[in-house]
Structures are given as C-alpha cells and as structure tokens.
C-alpha cells in the first residue's frame, strides 16, 4: 500500500465463520478469516466502515455466492503483491466456478512447470481468498492441501461449488 492509503473494513457472518472484508478507496484488498490478523497479507490496519460502497458490494456478492446464486464476482480489486504473486492471483480468476486445478497445472499455465513451490507460496499470500479462488487449487492427486483459511473451509467452498457434501478427511 502506498503511504497514506486508508483502508476500511466490514465484518460479515458466513458459513465459514466471521469474515473481515478490507478495502481501499479503489477496490477490495483482503478477505480475512475469523481470528486472522493482517500479518499474512501485510496490509496496514483498517478503520471500521459499515457503509463503504466496495465493502457493501463485496458482502452482497459473498452472500449470493454462499446462497449458491452467484458464480462470478465482479467487485473491484486492489491487490498488492510482487509481480509474480499478481500473475498467480490473476491466473486464479480464470479457473471457472466448480472446477479445480493442481499446483503443477497452474505453474504450467504461468509458463514454468518448475514453479510449483513458488505458486504455492503466492497462493498462501493471496489476500482475497474466495473471490480470488485459491481454494480451487488442489494437490496433484486431487487431495486438499494448503489453504490459509484452513482445509475444512477449503472443503466447504469446493463442496458449495460442486453441489456435493463437504468431505471430512484431508491430506496435510
């Protein structure tokens, strides 16, 4: 964030617990999981603003997503990261609702099949989970691995998108 950038936040209940939405004046900057601070996203603190238009729009779209009436988000984003992270996060936006890709497949899409670990690192830093759908990335065998929101939440999101019941067993 540039010096002087003011961030606002709004909290909303969800099937995954309380979610904190964070936005700048130009776009959504973070979707934080219940109990998560700003360390992973490296964003500065934010001031509560229940009427911020971008936060209201993001909350409405997430409510529609959880109600299974929205499959695509169009809330403006204000993502801050390295050039590689931004490439990874933008590639996630091309993975359709209800579909998954492996870390390796995403690395190949980005043009470097050897970048699997770097892709994983970028996914871990994704500040706008759900909307920038890092939950759609799975292990090479299809197992649920690595998710900042926790594997249970990843399972819930994938089940919501596939129409199936969330599984209860995971691979670390």
PDB file of C-alpha atoms in Angstrom:
ATOM      1  CA  UNK A   1       0.000   0.000   0.000  1.00  0.00           C
ATOM      2  CA  UNK A   2       1.184   3.464  -0.746  1.00  0.00           C
ATOM      3  CA  UNK A   3       1.819   5.693   2.284  1.00  0.00           C
ATOM      4  CA  UNK A   4      -1.344   7.455   3.324  1.00  0.00           C
ATOM      5  CA  UNK A   5      -3.643   4.771   1.911  1.00  0.00           C
ATOM      6  CA  UNK A   6      -6.676   4.493   4.132  1.00  0.00           C
ATOM      7  CA  UNK A   7      -8.205   1.054   4.447  1.00  0.00           C
ATOM      8  CA  UNK A   8     -11.683   0.323   5.715  1.00  0.00           C
ATOM      9  CA  UNK A   9     -13.169  -2.923   6.956  1.00  0.00           C
ATOM     10  CA  UNK A  10     -16.525  -4.546   7.478  1.00  0.00           C
ATOM     11  CA  UNK A  11     -17.206  -7.892   9.113  1.00  0.00           C
ATOM     12  CA  UNK A  12     -19.810 -10.327   7.888  1.00  0.00           C
ATOM     13  CA  UNK A  13     -21.052 -13.697   9.094  1.00  0.00           C
ATOM     14  CA  UNK A  14     -20.611 -16.617   6.714  1.00  0.00           C
ATOM     15  CA  UNK A  15     -20.831 -20.419   6.718  1.00  0.00           C
ATOM     16  CA  UNK A  16     -17.057 -20.276   7.350  1.00  0.00           C
ATOM     17  CA  UNK A  17     -17.299 -18.047  10.420  1.00  0.00           C
ATOM     18  CA  UNK A  18     -16.886 -14.304  10.668  1.00  0.00           C
ATOM     19  CA  UNK A  19     -15.118 -12.835   7.638  1.00  0.00           C
ATOM     20  CA  UNK A  20     -13.438  -9.424   7.632  1.00  0.00           C
ATOM     21  CA  UNK A  21     -13.529  -7.581   4.315  1.00  0.00           C
ATOM     22  CA  UNK A  22     -10.911  -4.867   3.798  1.00  0.00           C
ATOM     23  CA  UNK A  23     -10.974  -2.257   1.026  1.00  0.00           C
ATOM     24  CA  UNK A  24      -9.197   0.842  -0.171  1.00  0.00           C
ATOM     25  CA  UNK A  25     -10.991   3.621  -1.998  1.00  0.00           C
ATOM     26  CA  UNK A  26     -10.470   1.746  -5.280  1.00  0.00           C
ATOM     27  CA  UNK A  27     -11.070  -1.919  -4.523  1.00  0.00           C
ATOM     28  CA  UNK A  28     -11.271  -4.901  -2.212  1.00  0.00           C
ATOM     29  CA  UNK A  29      -7.855  -5.513  -0.639  1.00  0.00           C
ATOM     30  CA  UNK A  30      -8.463  -8.511   1.621  1.00  0.00           C
ATOM     31  CA  UNK A  31     -10.841 -11.194   2.805  1.00  0.00           C
ATOM     32  CA  UNK A  32      -9.576 -12.209   6.242  1.00  0.00           C
ATOM     33  CA  UNK A  33     -10.600 -15.374   8.044  1.00  0.00           C
ATOM     34  CA  UNK A  34     -12.033 -15.329  11.543  1.00  0.00           C
ATOM     35  CA  UNK A  35      -9.251 -14.635  14.029  1.00  0.00           C
ATOM     36  CA  UNK A  36      -6.723 -13.804  11.291  1.00  0.00           C
ATOM     37  CA  UNK A  37      -4.748 -10.604  11.622  1.00  0.00           C
ATOM     38  CA  UNK A  38      -3.063  -8.645   8.860  1.00  0.00           C
ATOM     39  CA  UNK A  39       0.294 -10.487   9.021  1.00  0.00           C
ATOM     40  CA  UNK A  40      -0.243 -12.844   6.063  1.00  0.00           C
ATOM     41  CA  UNK A  41      -1.494 -10.055   3.813  1.00  0.00           C
ATOM     42  CA  UNK A  42       0.975  -7.440   5.097  1.00  0.00           C
ATOM     43  CA  UNK A  43      -1.766  -4.811   4.993  1.00  0.00           C
ATOM     44  CA  UNK A  44      -1.798  -1.949   7.480  1.00  0.00           C
ATOM     45  CA  UNK A  45      -4.642  -1.688   9.974  1.00  0.00           C
ATOM     46  CA  UNK A  46      -8.045  -0.546   8.800  1.00  0.00           C
ATOM     47  CA  UNK A  47     -10.897   1.509  10.211  1.00  0.00           C
ATOM     48  CA  UNK A  48     -14.365   0.042  10.526  1.00  0.00           C
ATOM     49  CA  UNK A  49     -16.792   1.425   7.941  1.00  0.00           C
ATOM     50  CA  UNK A  50     -20.095  -0.425   7.605  1.00  0.00           C
ATOM     51  CA  UNK A  51     -21.186   1.791   4.683  1.00  0.00           C
ATOM     52  CA  UNK A  52     -18.088   1.666   2.453  1.00  0.00           C
ATOM     53  CA  UNK A  53     -19.553   1.008  -1.030  1.00  0.00           C
ATOM     54  CA  UNK A  54     -16.928  -1.548  -2.088  1.00  0.00           C
ATOM     55  CA  UNK A  55     -17.329  -3.449   1.193  1.00  0.00           C
ATOM     56  CA  UNK A  56     -21.117  -3.450   0.833  1.00  0.00           C
ATOM     57  CA  UNK A  57     -20.793  -4.755  -2.724  1.00  0.00           C
ATOM     58  CA  UNK A  58     -18.305  -7.450  -1.696  1.00  0.00           C
ATOM     59  CA  UNK A  59     -20.505  -8.550   1.226  1.00  0.00           C
ATOM     60  CA  UNK A  60     -23.562  -8.756  -1.037  1.00  0.00           C
ATOM     61  CA  UNK A  61     -21.680 -10.797  -3.633  1.00  0.00           C
ATOM     62  CA  UNK A  62     -20.303 -13.169  -0.989  1.00  0.00           C
ATOM     63  CA  UNK A  63     -23.799 -13.625   0.465  1.00  0.00           C
ATOM     64  CA  UNK A  64     -25.050 -14.504  -3.034  1.00  0.00           C
ATOM     65  CA  UNK A  65     -22.118 -16.905  -3.510  1.00  0.00           C
ATOM     66  CA  UNK A  66     -22.878 -18.688  -0.234  1.00  0.00           C
ATOM     67  CA  UNK A  67     -26.576 -18.822  -1.233  1.00  0.00           C
ATOM     68  CA  UNK A  68     -25.483 -20.512  -4.499  1.00  0.00           C
ATOM     69  CA  UNK A  69     -26.911 -17.696  -6.646  1.00  0.00           C
ATOM     70  CA  UNK A  70     -23.540 -16.220  -7.751  1.00  0.00           C
ATOM     71  CA  UNK A  71     -20.725 -17.995  -9.578  1.00  0.00           C
ATOM     72  CA  UNK A  72     -18.644 -14.983 -10.706  1.00  0.00           C
ATOM     73  CA  UNK A  73     -17.512 -11.969  -8.679  1.00  0.00           C
ATOM     74  CA  UNK A  74     -17.186  -8.509 -10.203  1.00  0.00           C
ATOM     75  CA  UNK A  75     -16.250  -6.443  -7.172  1.00  0.00           C
ATOM     76  CA  UNK A  76     -13.242  -4.203  -7.981  1.00  0.00           C
ATOM     77  CA  UNK A  77      -9.963  -5.463  -6.533  1.00  0.00           C
ATOM     78  CA  UNK A  78      -6.971  -3.566  -5.151  1.00  0.00           C
ATOM     79  CA  UNK A  79      -4.340  -6.294  -4.871  1.00  0.00           C
ATOM     80  CA  UNK A  80      -0.813  -5.573  -3.644  1.00  0.00           C
ATOM     81  CA  UNK A  81       1.946  -8.118  -4.143  1.00  0.00           C
ATOM     82  CA  UNK A  82       5.018  -8.958  -6.153  1.00  0.00           C
ATOM     83  CA  UNK A  83       4.773  -9.181  -9.937  1.00  0.00           C
ATOM     84  CA  UNK A  84       4.793 -12.999  -9.677  1.00  0.00           C
ATOM     85  CA  UNK A  85       2.103 -13.044  -6.974  1.00  0.00           C
ATOM     86  CA  UNK A  86      -0.117 -10.798  -9.082  1.00  0.00           C
ATOM     87  CA  UNK A  87       0.353 -13.133 -12.088  1.00  0.00           C
ATOM     88  CA  UNK A  88      -0.655 -16.131  -9.953  1.00  0.00           C
ATOM     89  CA  UNK A  89      -3.668 -14.369  -8.442  1.00  0.00           C
ATOM     90  CA  UNK A  90      -4.834 -13.178 -11.860  1.00  0.00           C
ATOM     91  CA  UNK A  91      -4.499 -16.731 -13.220  1.00  0.00           C
ATOM     92  CA  UNK A  92      -6.783 -17.936 -10.417  1.00  0.00           C
ATOM     93  CA  UNK A  93      -9.520 -15.652 -11.721  1.00  0.00           C
ATOM     94  CA  UNK A  94      -9.608 -17.763 -14.912  1.00  0.00           C
ATOM     95  CA  UNK A  95     -10.446 -21.013 -13.089  1.00  0.00           C
ATOM     96  CA  UNK A  96     -14.191 -21.478 -13.523  1.00  0.00           C
ATOM     97  CA  UNK A  97     -16.607 -21.935 -10.644  1.00  0.00           C
ATOM     98  CA  UNK A  98     -16.808 -25.586  -9.626  1.00  0.00           C
ATOM     99  CA  UNK A  99     -13.524 -26.590 -11.252  1.00  0.00           C
ATOM    100  CA  UNK A 100     -10.107 -27.259  -9.747  1.00  0.00           C
ATOM    101  CA  UNK A 101      -6.527 -27.279 -10.976  1.00  0.00           C
ATOM    102  CA  UNK A 102      -3.380 -28.637  -9.394  1.00  0.00           C
ATOM    103  CA  UNK A 103      -0.438 -26.518  -8.299  1.00  0.00           C
ATOM    104  CA  UNK A 104       1.519 -28.028 -11.199  1.00  0.00           C
ATOM    105  CA  UNK A 105      -1.199 -27.189 -13.724  1.00  0.00           C
ATOM    106  CA  UNK A 106      -1.252 -23.606 -12.510  1.00  0.00           C
ATOM    107  CA  UNK A 107       2.554 -23.418 -12.777  1.00  0.00           C
ATOM    108  CA  UNK A 108       2.313 -24.695 -16.371  1.00  0.00           C
ATOM    109  CA  UNK A 109      -0.374 -22.102 -17.176  1.00  0.00           C
ATOM    110  CA  UNK A 110       2.065 -19.471 -15.927  1.00  0.00           C
ATOM    111  CA  UNK A 111       4.734 -20.873 -18.249  1.00  0.00           C
ATOM    112  CA  UNK A 112       7.080 -22.596 -15.774  1.00  0.00           C
ATOM    113  CA  UNK A 113       6.276 -26.156 -14.731  1.00  0.00           C
ATOM    114  CA  UNK A 114       9.108 -25.961 -12.151  1.00  0.00           C
ATOM    115  CA  UNK A 115       7.442 -23.066 -10.279  1.00  0.00           C
ATOM    116  CA  UNK A 116       5.126 -25.302  -8.238  1.00  0.00           C
ATOM    117  CA  UNK A 117       6.559 -24.223  -4.860  1.00  0.00           C
ATOM    118  CA  UNK A 118       6.574 -20.556  -5.873  1.00  0.00           C
ATOM    119  CA  UNK A 119       2.932 -20.891  -6.924  1.00  0.00           C
ATOM    120  CA  UNK A 120       2.133 -22.397  -3.517  1.00  0.00           C
ATOM    121  CA  UNK A 121       3.877 -19.503  -1.796  1.00  0.00           C
ATOM    122  CA  UNK A 122       1.919 -16.979  -3.823  1.00  0.00           C
ATOM    123  CA  UNK A 123      -1.345 -18.779  -3.073  1.00  0.00           C
ATOM    124  CA  UNK A 124      -0.588 -18.626   0.648  1.00  0.00           C
ATOM    125  CA  UNK A 125      -0.250 -14.842   0.353  1.00  0.00           C
ATOM    126  CA  UNK A 126      -3.485 -14.376  -1.636  1.00  0.00           C
ATOM    127  CA  UNK A 127      -5.186 -11.581   0.295  1.00  0.00           C
ATOM    128  CA  UNK A 128      -8.623 -12.004  -1.295  1.00  0.00           C
ATOM    129  CA  UNK A 129      -9.490 -15.653  -0.775  1.00  0.00           C
ATOM    130  CA  UNK A 130     -12.829 -16.937  -2.098  1.00  0.00           C
ATOM    131  CA  UNK A 131     -13.131 -14.046  -4.575  1.00  0.00           C
ATOM    132  CA  UNK A 132      -9.656 -14.775  -5.958  1.00  0.00           C
ATOM    133  CA  UNK A 133     -10.322 -18.526  -5.759  1.00  0.00           C
ATOM    134  CA  UNK A 134      -7.162 -20.144  -4.402  1.00  0.00           C
ATOM    135  CA  UNK A 135      -9.434 -22.795  -2.853  1.00  0.00           C
ATOM    136  CA  UNK A 136      -9.749 -24.223  -6.383  1.00  0.00           C
ATOM    137  CA  UNK A 137      -6.101 -25.340  -6.311  1.00  0.00           C
ATOM    138  CA  UNK A 138      -5.585 -28.902  -5.094  1.00  0.00           C
ATOM    139  CA  UNK A 139      -2.709 -31.356  -4.811  1.00  0.00           C
ATOM    140  CA  UNK A 140      -1.533 -33.372  -7.815  1.00  0.00           C
ATOM    141  CA  UNK A 141      -3.725 -36.312  -6.751  1.00  0.00           C
ATOM    142  CA  UNK A 142      -6.767 -34.119  -6.152  1.00  0.00           C
ATOM    143  CA  UNK A 143      -6.296 -34.081  -2.375  1.00  0.00           C
ATOM    144  CA  UNK A 144      -6.999 -30.925  -0.406  1.00  0.00           C
ATOM    145  CA  UNK A 145      -3.704 -29.343   0.607  1.00  0.00           C
ATOM    146  CA  UNK A 146      -2.614 -25.890   1.753  1.00  0.00           C
ATOM    147  CA  UNK A 147      -5.180 -23.170   2.359  1.00  0.00           C
ATOM    148  CA  UNK A 148      -4.805 -20.069   4.516  1.00  0.00           C
ATOM    149  CA  UNK A 149      -8.442 -20.390   5.620  1.00  0.00           C
ATOM    150  CA  UNK A 150      -7.927 -23.990   6.745  1.00  0.00           C
ATOM    151  CA  UNK A 151      -8.661 -27.244   4.947  1.00  0.00           C
ATOM    152  CA  UNK A 152     -12.147 -27.521   6.458  1.00  0.00           C
ATOM    153  CA  UNK A 153     -13.090 -24.174   4.892  1.00  0.00           C
ATOM    154  CA  UNK A 154     -11.494 -25.186   1.586  1.00  0.00           C
ATOM    155  CA  UNK A 155     -13.607 -28.343   1.662  1.00  0.00           C
ATOM    156  CA  UNK A 156     -16.765 -26.329   2.356  1.00  0.00           C
ATOM    157  CA  UNK A 157     -16.065 -23.941  -0.530  1.00  0.00           C
ATOM    158  CA  UNK A 158     -15.361 -26.737  -3.004  1.00  0.00           C
ATOM    159  CA  UNK A 159     -18.455 -28.617  -1.870  1.00  0.00           C
ATOM    160  CA  UNK A 160     -20.573 -25.483  -2.246  1.00  0.00           C
ATOM    161  CA  UNK A 161     -19.312 -25.090  -5.806  1.00  0.00           C
ATOM    162  CA  UNK A 162     -19.672 -28.750  -6.756  1.00  0.00           C
ATOM    163  CA  UNK A 163     -23.015 -29.297  -5.086  1.00  0.00           C
ATOM    164  CA  UNK A 164     -21.604 -32.165  -3.002  1.00  0.00           C
ATOM    165  CA  UNK A 165     -21.354 -32.610   0.739  1.00  0.00           C
ATOM    166  CA  UNK A 166     -18.015 -31.467   2.169  1.00  0.00           C
ATOM    167  CA  UNK A 167     -15.629 -34.371   2.892  1.00  0.00           C
ATOM    168  CA  UNK A 168     -14.143 -34.670   6.363  1.00  0.00           C
ATOM    169  CA  UNK A 169     -10.739 -36.278   5.664  1.00  0.00           C
ATOM    170  CA  UNK A 170      -7.790 -34.257   4.426  1.00  0.00           C
ATOM    171  CA  UNK A 171      -4.197 -34.691   3.423  1.00  0.00           C
ATOM    172  CA  UNK A 172      -1.652 -32.399   5.105  1.00  0.00           C
TER     173      UNK A 172
END
